[in-house]
mmCIF file of C-alpha atoms and ligand atoms in Angstrom:
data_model
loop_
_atom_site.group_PDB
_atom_site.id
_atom_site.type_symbol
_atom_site.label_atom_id
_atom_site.label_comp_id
_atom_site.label_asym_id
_atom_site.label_seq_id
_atom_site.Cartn_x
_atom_site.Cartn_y
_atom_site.Cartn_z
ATOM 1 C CA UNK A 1 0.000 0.000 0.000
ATOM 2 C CA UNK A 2 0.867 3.517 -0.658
ATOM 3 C CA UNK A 3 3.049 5.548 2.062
ATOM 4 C CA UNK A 4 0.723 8.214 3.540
ATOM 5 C CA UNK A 5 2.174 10.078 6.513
ATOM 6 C CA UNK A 6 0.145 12.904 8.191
ATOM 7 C CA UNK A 7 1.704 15.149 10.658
ATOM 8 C CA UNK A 8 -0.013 16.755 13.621
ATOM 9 C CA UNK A 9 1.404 19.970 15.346
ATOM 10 C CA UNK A 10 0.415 22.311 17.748
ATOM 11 C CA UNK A 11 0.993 23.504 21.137
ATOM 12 C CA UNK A 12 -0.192 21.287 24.354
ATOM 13 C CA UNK A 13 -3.816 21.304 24.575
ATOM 14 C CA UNK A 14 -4.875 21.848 21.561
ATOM 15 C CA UNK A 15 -6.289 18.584 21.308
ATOM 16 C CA UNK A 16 -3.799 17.134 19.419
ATOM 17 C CA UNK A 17 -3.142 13.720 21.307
ATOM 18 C CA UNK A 18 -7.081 13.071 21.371
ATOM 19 C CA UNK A 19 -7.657 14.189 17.429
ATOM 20 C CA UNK A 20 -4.773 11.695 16.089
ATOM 21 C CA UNK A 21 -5.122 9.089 17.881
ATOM 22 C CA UNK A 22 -8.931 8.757 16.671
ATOM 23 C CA UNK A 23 -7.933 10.332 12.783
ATOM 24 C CA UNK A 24 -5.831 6.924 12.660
ATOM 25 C CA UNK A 25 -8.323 4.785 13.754
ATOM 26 C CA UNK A 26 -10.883 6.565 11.177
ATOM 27 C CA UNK A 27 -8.333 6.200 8.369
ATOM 28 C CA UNK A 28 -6.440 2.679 9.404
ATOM 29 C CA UNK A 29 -3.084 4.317 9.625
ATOM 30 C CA UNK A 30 -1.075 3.788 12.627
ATOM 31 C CA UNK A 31 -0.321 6.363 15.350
ATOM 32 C CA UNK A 32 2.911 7.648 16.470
ATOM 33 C CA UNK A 33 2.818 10.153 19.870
ATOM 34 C CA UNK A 34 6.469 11.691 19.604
ATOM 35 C CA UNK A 35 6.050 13.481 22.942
ATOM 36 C CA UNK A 36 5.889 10.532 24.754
ATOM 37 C CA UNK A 37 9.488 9.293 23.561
ATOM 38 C CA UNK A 38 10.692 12.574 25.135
ATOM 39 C CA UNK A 39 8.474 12.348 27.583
ATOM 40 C CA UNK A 40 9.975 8.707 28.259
ATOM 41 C CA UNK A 41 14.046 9.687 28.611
ATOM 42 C CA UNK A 42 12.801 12.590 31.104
ATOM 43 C CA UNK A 43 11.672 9.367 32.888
ATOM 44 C CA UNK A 44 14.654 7.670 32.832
ATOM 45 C CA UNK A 45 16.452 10.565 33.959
ATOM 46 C CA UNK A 46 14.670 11.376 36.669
ATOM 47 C CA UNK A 47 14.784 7.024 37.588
ATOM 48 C CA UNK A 48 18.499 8.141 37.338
ATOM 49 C CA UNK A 49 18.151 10.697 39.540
ATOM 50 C CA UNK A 50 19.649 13.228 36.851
ATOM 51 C CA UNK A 51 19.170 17.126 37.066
ATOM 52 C CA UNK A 52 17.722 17.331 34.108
ATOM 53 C CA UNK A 53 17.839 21.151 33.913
ATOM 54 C CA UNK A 54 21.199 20.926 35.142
ATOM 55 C CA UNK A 55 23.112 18.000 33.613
ATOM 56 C CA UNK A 56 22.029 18.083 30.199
ATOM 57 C CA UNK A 57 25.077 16.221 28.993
ATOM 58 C CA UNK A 58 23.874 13.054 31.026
ATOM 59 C CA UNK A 59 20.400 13.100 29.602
ATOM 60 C CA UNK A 60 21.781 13.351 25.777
ATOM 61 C CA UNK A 61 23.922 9.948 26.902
ATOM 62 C CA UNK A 62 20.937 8.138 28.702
ATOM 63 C CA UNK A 63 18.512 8.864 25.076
ATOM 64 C CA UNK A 64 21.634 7.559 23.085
ATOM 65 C CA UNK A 65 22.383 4.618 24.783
ATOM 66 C CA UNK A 66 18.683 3.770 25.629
ATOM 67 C CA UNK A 67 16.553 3.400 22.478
ATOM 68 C CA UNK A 68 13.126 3.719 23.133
ATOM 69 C CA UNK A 69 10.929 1.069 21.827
ATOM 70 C CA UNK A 70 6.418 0.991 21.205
ATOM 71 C CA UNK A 71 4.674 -1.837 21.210
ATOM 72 C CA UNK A 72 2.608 -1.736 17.427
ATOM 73 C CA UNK A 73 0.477 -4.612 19.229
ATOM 74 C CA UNK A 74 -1.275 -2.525 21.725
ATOM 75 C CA UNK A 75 -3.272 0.435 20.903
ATOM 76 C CA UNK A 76 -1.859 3.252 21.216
ATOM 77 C CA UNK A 77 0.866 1.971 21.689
ATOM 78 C CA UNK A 78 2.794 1.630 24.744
ATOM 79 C CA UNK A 79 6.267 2.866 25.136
ATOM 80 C CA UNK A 80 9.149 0.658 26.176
ATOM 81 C CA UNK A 81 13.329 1.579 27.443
ATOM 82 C CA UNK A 82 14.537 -1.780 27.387
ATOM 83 C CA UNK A 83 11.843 -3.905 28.817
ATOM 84 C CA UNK A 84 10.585 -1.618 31.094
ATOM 85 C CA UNK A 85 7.202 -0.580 30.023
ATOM 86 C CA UNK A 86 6.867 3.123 31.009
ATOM 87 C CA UNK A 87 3.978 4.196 29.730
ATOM 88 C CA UNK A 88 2.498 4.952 33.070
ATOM 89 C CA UNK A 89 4.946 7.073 34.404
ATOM 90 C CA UNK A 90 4.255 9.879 30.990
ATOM 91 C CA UNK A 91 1.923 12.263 32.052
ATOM 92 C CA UNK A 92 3.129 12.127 35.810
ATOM 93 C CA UNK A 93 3.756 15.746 36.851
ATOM 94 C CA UNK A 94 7.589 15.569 37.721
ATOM 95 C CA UNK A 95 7.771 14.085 34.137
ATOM 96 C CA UNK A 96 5.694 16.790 32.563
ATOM 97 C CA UNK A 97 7.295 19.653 35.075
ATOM 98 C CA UNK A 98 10.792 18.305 33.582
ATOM 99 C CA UNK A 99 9.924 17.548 29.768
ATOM 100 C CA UNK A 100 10.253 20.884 28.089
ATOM 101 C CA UNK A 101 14.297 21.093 29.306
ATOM 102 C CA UNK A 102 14.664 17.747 28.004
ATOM 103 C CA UNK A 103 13.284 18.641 24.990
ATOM 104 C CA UNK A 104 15.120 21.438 24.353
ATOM 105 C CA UNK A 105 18.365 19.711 24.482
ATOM 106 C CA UNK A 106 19.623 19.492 20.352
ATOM 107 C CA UNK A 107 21.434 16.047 21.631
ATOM 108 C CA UNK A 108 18.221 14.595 22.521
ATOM 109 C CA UNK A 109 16.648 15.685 19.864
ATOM 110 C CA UNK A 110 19.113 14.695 17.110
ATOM 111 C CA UNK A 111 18.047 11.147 18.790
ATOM 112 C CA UNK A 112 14.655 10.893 18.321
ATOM 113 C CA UNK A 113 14.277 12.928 15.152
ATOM 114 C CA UNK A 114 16.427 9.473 13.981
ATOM 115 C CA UNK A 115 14.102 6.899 15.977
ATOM 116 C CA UNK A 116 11.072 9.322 14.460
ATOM 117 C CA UNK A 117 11.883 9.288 11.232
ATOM 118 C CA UNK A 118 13.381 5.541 11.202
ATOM 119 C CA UNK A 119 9.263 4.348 12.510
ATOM 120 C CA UNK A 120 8.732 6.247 9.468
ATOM 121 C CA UNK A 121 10.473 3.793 6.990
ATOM 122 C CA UNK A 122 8.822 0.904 8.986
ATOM 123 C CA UNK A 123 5.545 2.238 9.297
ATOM 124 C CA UNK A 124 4.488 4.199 6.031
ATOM 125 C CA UNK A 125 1.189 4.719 7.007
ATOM 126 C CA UNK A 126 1.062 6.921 9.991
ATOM 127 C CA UNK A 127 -0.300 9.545 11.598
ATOM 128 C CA UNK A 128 2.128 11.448 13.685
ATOM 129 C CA UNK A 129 1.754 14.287 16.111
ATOM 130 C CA UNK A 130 4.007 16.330 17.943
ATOM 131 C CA UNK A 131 6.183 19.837 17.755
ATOM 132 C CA UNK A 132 8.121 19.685 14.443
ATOM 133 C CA UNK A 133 6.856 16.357 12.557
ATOM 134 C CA UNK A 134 5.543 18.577 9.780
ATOM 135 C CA UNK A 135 8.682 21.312 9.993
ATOM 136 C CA UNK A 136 11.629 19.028 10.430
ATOM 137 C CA UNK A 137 10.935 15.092 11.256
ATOM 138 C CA UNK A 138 8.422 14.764 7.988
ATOM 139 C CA UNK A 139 9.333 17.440 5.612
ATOM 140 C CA UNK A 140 7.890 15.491 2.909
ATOM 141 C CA UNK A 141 4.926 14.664 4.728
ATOM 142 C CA UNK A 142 1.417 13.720 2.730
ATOM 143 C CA UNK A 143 -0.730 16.021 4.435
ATOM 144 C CA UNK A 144 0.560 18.712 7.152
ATOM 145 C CA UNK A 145 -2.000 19.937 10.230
ATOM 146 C CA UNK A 146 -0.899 22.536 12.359
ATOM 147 C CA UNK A 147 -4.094 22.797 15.846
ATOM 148 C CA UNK A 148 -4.537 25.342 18.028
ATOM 149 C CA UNK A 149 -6.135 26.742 20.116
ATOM 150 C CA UNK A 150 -6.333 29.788 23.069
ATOM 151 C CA UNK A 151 -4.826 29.082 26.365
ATOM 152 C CA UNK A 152 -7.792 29.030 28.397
ATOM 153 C CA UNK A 153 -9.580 26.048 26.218
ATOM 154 C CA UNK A 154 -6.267 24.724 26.342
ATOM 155 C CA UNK A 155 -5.956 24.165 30.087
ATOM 156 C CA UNK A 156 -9.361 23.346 30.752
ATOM 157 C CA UNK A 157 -9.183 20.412 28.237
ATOM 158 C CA UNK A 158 -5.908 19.396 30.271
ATOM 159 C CA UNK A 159 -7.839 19.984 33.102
ATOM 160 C CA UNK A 160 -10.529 17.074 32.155
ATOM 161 C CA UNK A 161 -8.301 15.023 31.172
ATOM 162 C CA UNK A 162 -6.400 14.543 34.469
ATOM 163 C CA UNK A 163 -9.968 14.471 36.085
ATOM 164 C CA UNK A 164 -10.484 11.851 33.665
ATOM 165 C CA UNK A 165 -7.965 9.916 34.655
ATOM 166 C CA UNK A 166 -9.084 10.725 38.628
ATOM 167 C CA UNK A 167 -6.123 13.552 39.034
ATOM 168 C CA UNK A 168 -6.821 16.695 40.660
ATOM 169 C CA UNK A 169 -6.634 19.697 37.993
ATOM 170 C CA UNK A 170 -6.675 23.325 38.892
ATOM 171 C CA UNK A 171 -7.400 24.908 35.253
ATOM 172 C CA UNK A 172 -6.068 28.757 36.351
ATOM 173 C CA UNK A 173 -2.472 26.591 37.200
ATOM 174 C CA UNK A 174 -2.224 24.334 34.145
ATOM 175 C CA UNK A 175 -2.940 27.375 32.188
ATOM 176 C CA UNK A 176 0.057 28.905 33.653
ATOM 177 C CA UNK A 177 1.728 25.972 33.132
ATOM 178 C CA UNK A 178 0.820 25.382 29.500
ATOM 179 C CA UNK A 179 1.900 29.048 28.532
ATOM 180 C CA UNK A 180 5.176 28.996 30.224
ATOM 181 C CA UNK A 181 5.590 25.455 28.343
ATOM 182 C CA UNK A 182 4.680 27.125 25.231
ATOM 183 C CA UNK A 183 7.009 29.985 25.414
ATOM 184 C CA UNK A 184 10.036 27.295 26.193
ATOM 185 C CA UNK A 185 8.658 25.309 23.450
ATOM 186 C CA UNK A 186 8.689 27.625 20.601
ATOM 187 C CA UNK A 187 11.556 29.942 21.388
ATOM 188 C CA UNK A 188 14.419 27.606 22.519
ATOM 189 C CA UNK A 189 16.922 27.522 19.560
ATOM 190 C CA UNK A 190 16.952 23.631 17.876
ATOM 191 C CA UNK A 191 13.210 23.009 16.232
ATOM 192 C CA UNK A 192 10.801 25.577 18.345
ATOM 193 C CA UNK A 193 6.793 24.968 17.193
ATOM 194 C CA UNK A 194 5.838 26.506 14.174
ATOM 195 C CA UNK A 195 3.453 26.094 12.108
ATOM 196 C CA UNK A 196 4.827 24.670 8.560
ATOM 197 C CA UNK A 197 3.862 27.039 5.510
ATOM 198 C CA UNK A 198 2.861 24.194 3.663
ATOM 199 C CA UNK A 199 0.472 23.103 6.750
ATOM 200 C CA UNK A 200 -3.018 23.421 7.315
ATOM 201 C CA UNK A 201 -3.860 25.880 9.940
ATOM 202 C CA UNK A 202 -7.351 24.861 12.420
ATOM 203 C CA UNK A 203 -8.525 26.183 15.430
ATOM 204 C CA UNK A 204 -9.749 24.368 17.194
ATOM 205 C CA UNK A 205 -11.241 26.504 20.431
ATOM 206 C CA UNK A 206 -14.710 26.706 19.068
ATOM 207 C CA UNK A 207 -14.962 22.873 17.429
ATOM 208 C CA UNK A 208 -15.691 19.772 19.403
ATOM 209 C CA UNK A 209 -13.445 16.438 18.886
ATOM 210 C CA UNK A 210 -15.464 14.872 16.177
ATOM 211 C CA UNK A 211 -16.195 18.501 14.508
ATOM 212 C CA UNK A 212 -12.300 18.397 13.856
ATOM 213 C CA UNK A 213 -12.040 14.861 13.345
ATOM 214 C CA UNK A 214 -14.493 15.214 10.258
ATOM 215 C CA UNK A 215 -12.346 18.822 8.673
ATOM 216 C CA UNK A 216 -9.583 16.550 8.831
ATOM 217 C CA UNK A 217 -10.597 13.288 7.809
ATOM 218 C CA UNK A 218 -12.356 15.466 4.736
ATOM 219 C CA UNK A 219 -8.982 16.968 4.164
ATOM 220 C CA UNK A 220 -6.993 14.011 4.316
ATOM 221 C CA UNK A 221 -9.406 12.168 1.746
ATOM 222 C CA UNK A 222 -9.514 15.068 -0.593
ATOM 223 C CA UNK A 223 -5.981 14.693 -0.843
ATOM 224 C CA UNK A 224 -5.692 11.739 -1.864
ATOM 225 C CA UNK A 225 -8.104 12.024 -5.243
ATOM 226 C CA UNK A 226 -6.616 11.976 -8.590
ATOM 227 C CA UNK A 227 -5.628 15.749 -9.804
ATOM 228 C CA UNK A 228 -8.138 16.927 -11.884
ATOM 229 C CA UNK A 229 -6.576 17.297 -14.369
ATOM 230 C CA UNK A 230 -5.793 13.801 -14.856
ATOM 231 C CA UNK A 231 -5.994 12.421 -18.257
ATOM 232 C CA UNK A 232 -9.455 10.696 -18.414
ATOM 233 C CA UNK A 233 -9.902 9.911 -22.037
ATOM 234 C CA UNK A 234 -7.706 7.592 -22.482
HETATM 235 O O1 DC B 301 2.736 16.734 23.522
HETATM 236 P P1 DC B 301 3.349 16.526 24.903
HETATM 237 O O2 DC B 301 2.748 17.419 25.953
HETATM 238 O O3 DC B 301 3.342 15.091 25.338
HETATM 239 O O4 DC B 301 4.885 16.959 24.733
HETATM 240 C C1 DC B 301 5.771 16.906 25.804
HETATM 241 C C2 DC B 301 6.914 17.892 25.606
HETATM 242 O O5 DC B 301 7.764 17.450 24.541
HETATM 243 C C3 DC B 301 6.527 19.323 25.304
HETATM 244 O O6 DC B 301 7.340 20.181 26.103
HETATM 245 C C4 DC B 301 6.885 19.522 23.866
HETATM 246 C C5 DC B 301 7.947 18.499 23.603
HETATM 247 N N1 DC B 301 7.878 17.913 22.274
HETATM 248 C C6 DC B 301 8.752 18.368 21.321
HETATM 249 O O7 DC B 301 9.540 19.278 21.607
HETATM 250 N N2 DC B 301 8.762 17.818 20.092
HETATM 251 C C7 DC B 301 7.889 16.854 19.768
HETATM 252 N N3 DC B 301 7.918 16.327 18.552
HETATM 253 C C8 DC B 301 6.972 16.376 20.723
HETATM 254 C C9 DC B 301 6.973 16.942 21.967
#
Protein backbone atom coordinates (compact mmCIF):
# COMPACT_ATOMS: atom_id res chain seq x y z
CA UNK A 1 0.00 0.00 0.00
CA UNK A 2 0.87 3.52 -0.66
CA UNK A 3 3.05 5.55 2.06
CA UNK A 4 0.72 8.21 3.54
CA UNK A 5 2.17 10.08 6.51
CA UNK A 6 0.14 12.90 8.19
CA UNK A 7 1.70 15.15 10.66
CA UNK A 8 -0.01 16.75 13.62
CA UNK A 9 1.40 19.97 15.35
CA UNK A 10 0.41 22.31 17.75
CA UNK A 11 0.99 23.50 21.14
CA UNK A 12 -0.19 21.29 24.35
CA UNK A 13 -3.82 21.30 24.57
CA UNK A 14 -4.88 21.85 21.56
CA UNK A 15 -6.29 18.58 21.31
CA UNK A 16 -3.80 17.13 19.42
CA UNK A 17 -3.14 13.72 21.31
CA UNK A 18 -7.08 13.07 21.37
CA UNK A 19 -7.66 14.19 17.43
CA UNK A 20 -4.77 11.69 16.09
CA UNK A 21 -5.12 9.09 17.88
CA UNK A 22 -8.93 8.76 16.67
CA UNK A 23 -7.93 10.33 12.78
CA UNK A 24 -5.83 6.92 12.66
CA UNK A 25 -8.32 4.78 13.75
CA UNK A 26 -10.88 6.57 11.18
CA UNK A 27 -8.33 6.20 8.37
CA UNK A 28 -6.44 2.68 9.40
CA UNK A 29 -3.08 4.32 9.62
CA UNK A 30 -1.07 3.79 12.63
CA UNK A 31 -0.32 6.36 15.35
CA UNK A 32 2.91 7.65 16.47
CA UNK A 33 2.82 10.15 19.87
CA UNK A 34 6.47 11.69 19.60
CA UNK A 35 6.05 13.48 22.94
CA UNK A 36 5.89 10.53 24.75
CA UNK A 37 9.49 9.29 23.56
CA UNK A 38 10.69 12.57 25.14
CA UNK A 39 8.47 12.35 27.58
CA UNK A 40 9.97 8.71 28.26
CA UNK A 41 14.05 9.69 28.61
CA UNK A 42 12.80 12.59 31.10
CA UNK A 43 11.67 9.37 32.89
CA UNK A 44 14.65 7.67 32.83
CA UNK A 45 16.45 10.56 33.96
CA UNK A 46 14.67 11.38 36.67
CA UNK A 47 14.78 7.02 37.59
CA UNK A 48 18.50 8.14 37.34
CA UNK A 49 18.15 10.70 39.54
CA UNK A 50 19.65 13.23 36.85
CA UNK A 51 19.17 17.13 37.07
CA UNK A 52 17.72 17.33 34.11
CA UNK A 53 17.84 21.15 33.91
CA UNK A 54 21.20 20.93 35.14
CA UNK A 55 23.11 18.00 33.61
CA UNK A 56 22.03 18.08 30.20
CA UNK A 57 25.08 16.22 28.99
CA UNK A 58 23.87 13.05 31.03
CA UNK A 59 20.40 13.10 29.60
CA UNK A 60 21.78 13.35 25.78
CA UNK A 61 23.92 9.95 26.90
CA UNK A 62 20.94 8.14 28.70
CA UNK A 63 18.51 8.86 25.08
CA UNK A 64 21.63 7.56 23.09
CA UNK A 65 22.38 4.62 24.78
CA UNK A 66 18.68 3.77 25.63
CA UNK A 67 16.55 3.40 22.48
CA UNK A 68 13.13 3.72 23.13
CA UNK A 69 10.93 1.07 21.83
CA UNK A 70 6.42 0.99 21.21
CA UNK A 71 4.67 -1.84 21.21
CA UNK A 72 2.61 -1.74 17.43
CA UNK A 73 0.48 -4.61 19.23
CA UNK A 74 -1.28 -2.52 21.72
CA UNK A 75 -3.27 0.43 20.90
CA UNK A 76 -1.86 3.25 21.22
CA UNK A 77 0.87 1.97 21.69
CA UNK A 78 2.79 1.63 24.74
CA UNK A 79 6.27 2.87 25.14
CA UNK A 80 9.15 0.66 26.18
CA UNK A 81 13.33 1.58 27.44
CA UNK A 82 14.54 -1.78 27.39
CA UNK A 83 11.84 -3.91 28.82
CA UNK A 84 10.59 -1.62 31.09
CA UNK A 85 7.20 -0.58 30.02
CA UNK A 86 6.87 3.12 31.01
CA UNK A 87 3.98 4.20 29.73
CA UNK A 88 2.50 4.95 33.07
CA UNK A 89 4.95 7.07 34.40
CA UNK A 90 4.25 9.88 30.99
CA UNK A 91 1.92 12.26 32.05
CA UNK A 92 3.13 12.13 35.81
CA UNK A 93 3.76 15.75 36.85
CA UNK A 94 7.59 15.57 37.72
CA UNK A 95 7.77 14.08 34.14
CA UNK A 96 5.69 16.79 32.56
CA UNK A 97 7.30 19.65 35.07
CA UNK A 98 10.79 18.30 33.58
CA UNK A 99 9.92 17.55 29.77
CA UNK A 100 10.25 20.88 28.09
CA UNK A 101 14.30 21.09 29.31
CA UNK A 102 14.66 17.75 28.00
CA UNK A 103 13.28 18.64 24.99
CA UNK A 104 15.12 21.44 24.35
CA UNK A 105 18.37 19.71 24.48
CA UNK A 106 19.62 19.49 20.35
CA UNK A 107 21.43 16.05 21.63
CA UNK A 108 18.22 14.60 22.52
CA UNK A 109 16.65 15.68 19.86
CA UNK A 110 19.11 14.69 17.11
CA UNK A 111 18.05 11.15 18.79
CA UNK A 112 14.65 10.89 18.32
CA UNK A 113 14.28 12.93 15.15
CA UNK A 114 16.43 9.47 13.98
CA UNK A 115 14.10 6.90 15.98
CA UNK A 116 11.07 9.32 14.46
CA UNK A 117 11.88 9.29 11.23
CA UNK A 118 13.38 5.54 11.20
CA UNK A 119 9.26 4.35 12.51
CA UNK A 120 8.73 6.25 9.47
CA UNK A 121 10.47 3.79 6.99
CA UNK A 122 8.82 0.90 8.99
CA UNK A 123 5.55 2.24 9.30
CA UNK A 124 4.49 4.20 6.03
CA UNK A 125 1.19 4.72 7.01
CA UNK A 126 1.06 6.92 9.99
CA UNK A 127 -0.30 9.55 11.60
CA UNK A 128 2.13 11.45 13.69
CA UNK A 129 1.75 14.29 16.11
CA UNK A 130 4.01 16.33 17.94
CA UNK A 131 6.18 19.84 17.75
CA UNK A 132 8.12 19.69 14.44
CA UNK A 133 6.86 16.36 12.56
CA UNK A 134 5.54 18.58 9.78
CA UNK A 135 8.68 21.31 9.99
CA UNK A 136 11.63 19.03 10.43
CA UNK A 137 10.93 15.09 11.26
CA UNK A 138 8.42 14.76 7.99
CA UNK A 139 9.33 17.44 5.61
CA UNK A 140 7.89 15.49 2.91
CA UNK A 141 4.93 14.66 4.73
CA UNK A 142 1.42 13.72 2.73
CA UNK A 143 -0.73 16.02 4.44
CA UNK A 144 0.56 18.71 7.15
CA UNK A 145 -2.00 19.94 10.23
CA UNK A 146 -0.90 22.54 12.36
CA UNK A 147 -4.09 22.80 15.85
CA UNK A 148 -4.54 25.34 18.03
CA UNK A 149 -6.13 26.74 20.12
CA UNK A 150 -6.33 29.79 23.07
CA UNK A 151 -4.83 29.08 26.37
CA UNK A 152 -7.79 29.03 28.40
CA UNK A 153 -9.58 26.05 26.22
CA UNK A 154 -6.27 24.72 26.34
CA UNK A 155 -5.96 24.17 30.09
CA UNK A 156 -9.36 23.35 30.75
CA UNK A 157 -9.18 20.41 28.24
CA UNK A 158 -5.91 19.40 30.27
CA UNK A 159 -7.84 19.98 33.10
CA UNK A 160 -10.53 17.07 32.15
CA UNK A 161 -8.30 15.02 31.17
CA UNK A 162 -6.40 14.54 34.47
CA UNK A 163 -9.97 14.47 36.09
CA UNK A 164 -10.48 11.85 33.67
CA UNK A 165 -7.97 9.92 34.66
CA UNK A 166 -9.08 10.72 38.63
CA UNK A 167 -6.12 13.55 39.03
CA UNK A 168 -6.82 16.69 40.66
CA UNK A 169 -6.63 19.70 37.99
CA UNK A 170 -6.68 23.33 38.89
CA UNK A 171 -7.40 24.91 35.25
CA UNK A 172 -6.07 28.76 36.35
CA UNK A 173 -2.47 26.59 37.20
CA UNK A 174 -2.22 24.33 34.15
CA UNK A 175 -2.94 27.38 32.19
CA UNK A 176 0.06 28.91 33.65
CA UNK A 177 1.73 25.97 33.13
CA UNK A 178 0.82 25.38 29.50
CA UNK A 179 1.90 29.05 28.53
CA UNK A 180 5.18 29.00 30.22
CA UNK A 181 5.59 25.45 28.34
CA UNK A 182 4.68 27.13 25.23
CA UNK A 183 7.01 29.99 25.41
CA UNK A 184 10.04 27.30 26.19
CA UNK A 185 8.66 25.31 23.45
CA UNK A 186 8.69 27.63 20.60
CA UNK A 187 11.56 29.94 21.39
CA UNK A 188 14.42 27.61 22.52
CA UNK A 189 16.92 27.52 19.56
CA UNK A 190 16.95 23.63 17.88
CA UNK A 191 13.21 23.01 16.23
CA UNK A 192 10.80 25.58 18.34
CA UNK A 193 6.79 24.97 17.19
CA UNK A 194 5.84 26.51 14.17
CA UNK A 195 3.45 26.09 12.11
CA UNK A 196 4.83 24.67 8.56
CA UNK A 197 3.86 27.04 5.51
CA UNK A 198 2.86 24.19 3.66
CA UNK A 199 0.47 23.10 6.75
CA UNK A 200 -3.02 23.42 7.32
CA UNK A 201 -3.86 25.88 9.94
CA UNK A 202 -7.35 24.86 12.42
CA UNK A 203 -8.53 26.18 15.43
CA UNK A 204 -9.75 24.37 17.19
CA UNK A 205 -11.24 26.50 20.43
CA UNK A 206 -14.71 26.71 19.07
CA UNK A 207 -14.96 22.87 17.43
CA UNK A 208 -15.69 19.77 19.40
CA UNK A 209 -13.44 16.44 18.89
CA UNK A 210 -15.46 14.87 16.18
CA UNK A 211 -16.19 18.50 14.51
CA UNK A 212 -12.30 18.40 13.86
CA UNK A 213 -12.04 14.86 13.34
CA UNK A 214 -14.49 15.21 10.26
CA UNK A 215 -12.35 18.82 8.67
CA UNK A 216 -9.58 16.55 8.83
CA UNK A 217 -10.60 13.29 7.81
CA UNK A 218 -12.36 15.47 4.74
CA UNK A 219 -8.98 16.97 4.16
CA UNK A 220 -6.99 14.01 4.32
CA UNK A 221 -9.41 12.17 1.75
CA UNK A 222 -9.51 15.07 -0.59
CA UNK A 223 -5.98 14.69 -0.84
CA UNK A 224 -5.69 11.74 -1.86
CA UNK A 225 -8.10 12.02 -5.24
CA UNK A 226 -6.62 11.98 -8.59
CA UNK A 227 -5.63 15.75 -9.80
CA UNK A 228 -8.14 16.93 -11.88
CA UNK A 229 -6.58 17.30 -14.37
CA UNK A 230 -5.79 13.80 -14.86
CA UNK A 231 -5.99 12.42 -18.26
CA UNK A 232 -9.45 10.70 -18.41
CA UNK A 233 -9.90 9.91 -22.04
CA UNK A 234 -7.71 7.59 -22.48
O1 LIG B 1 2.74 16.73 23.52
P1 LIG B 1 3.35 16.53 24.90
O2 LIG B 1 2.75 17.42 25.95
O3 LIG B 1 3.34 15.09 25.34
O4 LIG B 1 4.89 16.96 24.73
C1 LIG B 1 5.77 16.91 25.80
C2 LIG B 1 6.91 17.89 25.61
O5 LIG B 1 7.76 17.45 24.54
C3 LIG B 1 6.53 19.32 25.30
O6 LIG B 1 7.34 20.18 26.10
C4 LIG B 1 6.89 19.52 23.87
C5 LIG B 1 7.95 18.50 23.60
N1 LIG B 1 7.88 17.91 22.27
C6 LIG B 1 8.75 18.37 21.32
O7 LIG B 1 9.54 19.28 21.61
N2 LIG B 1 8.76 17.82 20.09
C7 LIG B 1 7.89 16.85 19.77
N3 LIG B 1 7.92 16.33 18.55
C8 LIG B 1 6.97 16.38 20.72
C9 LIG B 1 6.97 16.94 21.97
Amino acid sequence: MDRLIVTLDGPAGSGKSSVARRLARRLGLEFLDTGAMYRGVTAMALARGIEVADEPYYVVELARNCPLRFDWDTDPPRLYVRDQDVTDRLRDPDVTAGVSDVAALSGVRDVLVREQQQIGRDHPRLVTEGRDQGSVVFPDADVKFYLDANATVRAQRRAAQLREAGRIADVAEIRRQITQRDRKDSTRKTAPLICPEDAERIDTSAMTLDEVLDELENRVKASMKPPMNADTHG
